[in-house]
Amino acid sequence: RSSDLREEEELNNPMKVLENRTKDSKLEMEVLENLQELKELNQRQASVDFESMLQKYKDYEEEMKRRELEEDEREMKEMLELSHKKRCLEDSDSDEEIVRAPAKSAVMSNPTDILNEKPTTEIKKLKTESWERSVGKLNCKSQLAGLVVVKKPS
């Protein structure tokens, strides 16, 4: 029934025919564009395998952690060897023998254990001597104290 009305209207008015054709063409173009967008979306979704992508990322993260651990271990070994070599050189080059505490294990159970250690008196003495050489004694009178004269009230 609606198509009959449309045909009758088109026969009487050529301008209406042109308008209807234009509307139909626009509608058809919109439908084709939407269809094309859906096809592209489906292709993108079909080509992406989320499980394998997540697995690859997880493997990549594990590999990076493993490399970091290996690098840290390698650097730690190098530092320990270097400190051991330095200590050996210091021991062999020194003229005076300093009494040292027995060497403790290189690997402590907890990194903060070093904070709980009590320094020996020899180490304390060396530290205070070093401090006094660099900063000066704090409990002595200043050398400039004699230059300042307090004004007496008259």
XYZ file of C-alpha atoms in Angstrom:
154
model
C 0.000 0.000 0.000
C 2.798 2.445 0.851
C 4.619 1.568 -2.330
C 1.436 2.294 -4.324
C 1.178 5.730 -2.758
C 4.799 6.404 -3.485
C 4.492 5.348 -7.122
C 1.419 7.477 -7.605
C 3.148 10.487 -6.072
C 6.214 9.935 -8.260
C 4.115 9.855 -11.422
C 2.583 13.201 -10.628
C 5.720 14.965 -9.370
C 9.113 14.457 -11.056
C 10.842 16.443 -8.308
C 9.584 13.970 -5.738
C 11.119 11.148 -7.802
C 14.501 12.836 -7.613
C 14.195 13.396 -3.868
C 13.267 9.766 -3.257
C 16.185 8.545 -5.340
C 18.549 10.801 -3.392
C 17.207 9.514 -0.062
C 17.507 5.935 -1.239
C 21.067 6.476 -2.419
C 22.100 8.068 0.891
C 20.490 5.275 2.857
C 22.201 2.657 0.731
C 25.573 4.369 1.147
C 25.157 4.463 4.946
C 24.276 0.792 5.032
C 27.342 -0.076 2.936
C 29.619 2.016 5.157
C 28.286 0.346 8.300
C 28.699 -3.044 6.697
C 32.298 -2.220 5.735
C 33.083 -1.034 9.288
C 31.682 -4.263 10.711
C 33.798 -6.318 8.318
C 36.963 -4.426 9.313
C 36.157 -4.800 13.004
C 35.608 -8.534 12.596
C 38.901 -8.899 10.753
C 40.786 -7.100 13.513
C 39.110 -9.164 16.231
C 39.717 -12.395 14.362
C 43.418 -11.708 13.871
C 44.078 -10.869 17.553
C 44.508 -13.850 19.806
C 44.353 -12.405 23.293
C 45.516 -15.548 25.068
C 48.705 -15.834 23.049
C 49.303 -12.103 23.355
C 49.022 -12.264 27.162
C 51.242 -15.342 27.263
C 53.923 -13.591 25.196
C 53.829 -10.585 27.517
C 54.088 -12.833 30.572
C 57.060 -14.669 29.042
C 58.699 -11.343 28.222
C 58.299 -10.117 31.822
C 59.741 -13.360 33.215
C 62.711 -13.102 30.850
C 63.359 -9.507 31.924
C 63.228 -10.473 35.629
C 65.612 -13.366 35.009
C 68.049 -11.080 33.160
C 67.902 -8.497 35.939
C 68.631 -11.142 38.566
C 71.550 -12.503 36.555
C 72.935 -9.013 36.069
C 72.563 -8.206 39.775
C 74.327 -11.423 40.741
C 77.124 -10.770 38.263
C 77.608 -7.210 39.544
C 77.584 -8.410 43.144
C 80.261 -11.020 42.371
C 82.377 -8.397 40.615
C 82.076 -6.032 43.565
C 82.987 -8.770 46.044
C 86.019 -9.771 43.970
C 87.093 -6.151 43.680
C 86.761 -5.543 47.425
C 88.645 -8.769 48.122
C 91.449 -7.702 45.774
C 91.571 -4.271 47.413
C 91.742 -5.837 50.847
C 94.540 -8.168 49.737
C 96.461 -5.239 48.246
C 95.993 -3.158 51.397
C 97.145 -6.033 53.577
C 100.237 -6.684 51.488
C 101.190 -2.987 51.059
C 100.677 -1.791 54.616
C 103.783 -1.233 56.754
C 101.972 -1.198 60.063
C 99.744 -4.025 61.110
C 96.280 -3.044 62.257
C 94.462 -5.516 64.417
C 91.308 -6.377 62.587
C 88.270 -8.179 63.773
C 87.871 -11.637 62.266
C 86.224 -11.469 58.838
C 82.533 -12.081 58.926
C 80.668 -13.971 56.277
C 80.256 -11.977 53.072
C 76.581 -12.773 52.816
C 74.450 -11.637 55.746
C 71.083 -13.140 56.404
C 69.467 -9.724 56.478
C 70.735 -6.556 54.732
C 70.021 -4.471 57.836
C 72.209 -6.644 60.104
C 75.109 -4.276 59.504
C 73.185 -1.575 61.352
C 72.940 -3.726 64.472
C 76.668 -4.497 64.635
C 78.683 -2.885 67.418
C 81.811 -1.197 66.043
C 85.031 -2.162 67.780
C 87.019 0.388 69.759
C 89.749 0.424 67.118
C 87.261 1.384 64.425
C 85.755 4.041 66.697
C 89.210 5.446 67.337
C 89.991 5.582 63.615
C 86.684 7.302 62.906
C 87.187 9.951 65.577
C 90.737 10.619 64.373
C 89.463 11.033 60.836
C 86.712 13.356 62.057
C 89.128 15.475 64.066
C 91.480 15.815 61.097
C 88.709 16.931 58.744
C 86.500 19.017 61.078
C 88.556 19.658 64.178
C 87.991 18.964 67.820
C 84.670 20.202 69.072
C 85.407 20.126 72.790
C 88.508 22.371 72.691
C 88.473 26.124 73.012
C 88.615 27.817 69.704
C 91.949 29.290 68.687
C 90.243 32.593 67.960
C 88.646 32.842 71.406
C 91.478 35.042 72.722
C 90.897 37.662 70.019
C 87.431 38.550 71.197
C 87.332 41.019 74.101
C 84.119 41.584 76.016
C 83.466 45.280 76.577
C 83.113 46.132 80.235
C 80.307 48.471 81.241
C 81.610 51.758 82.642
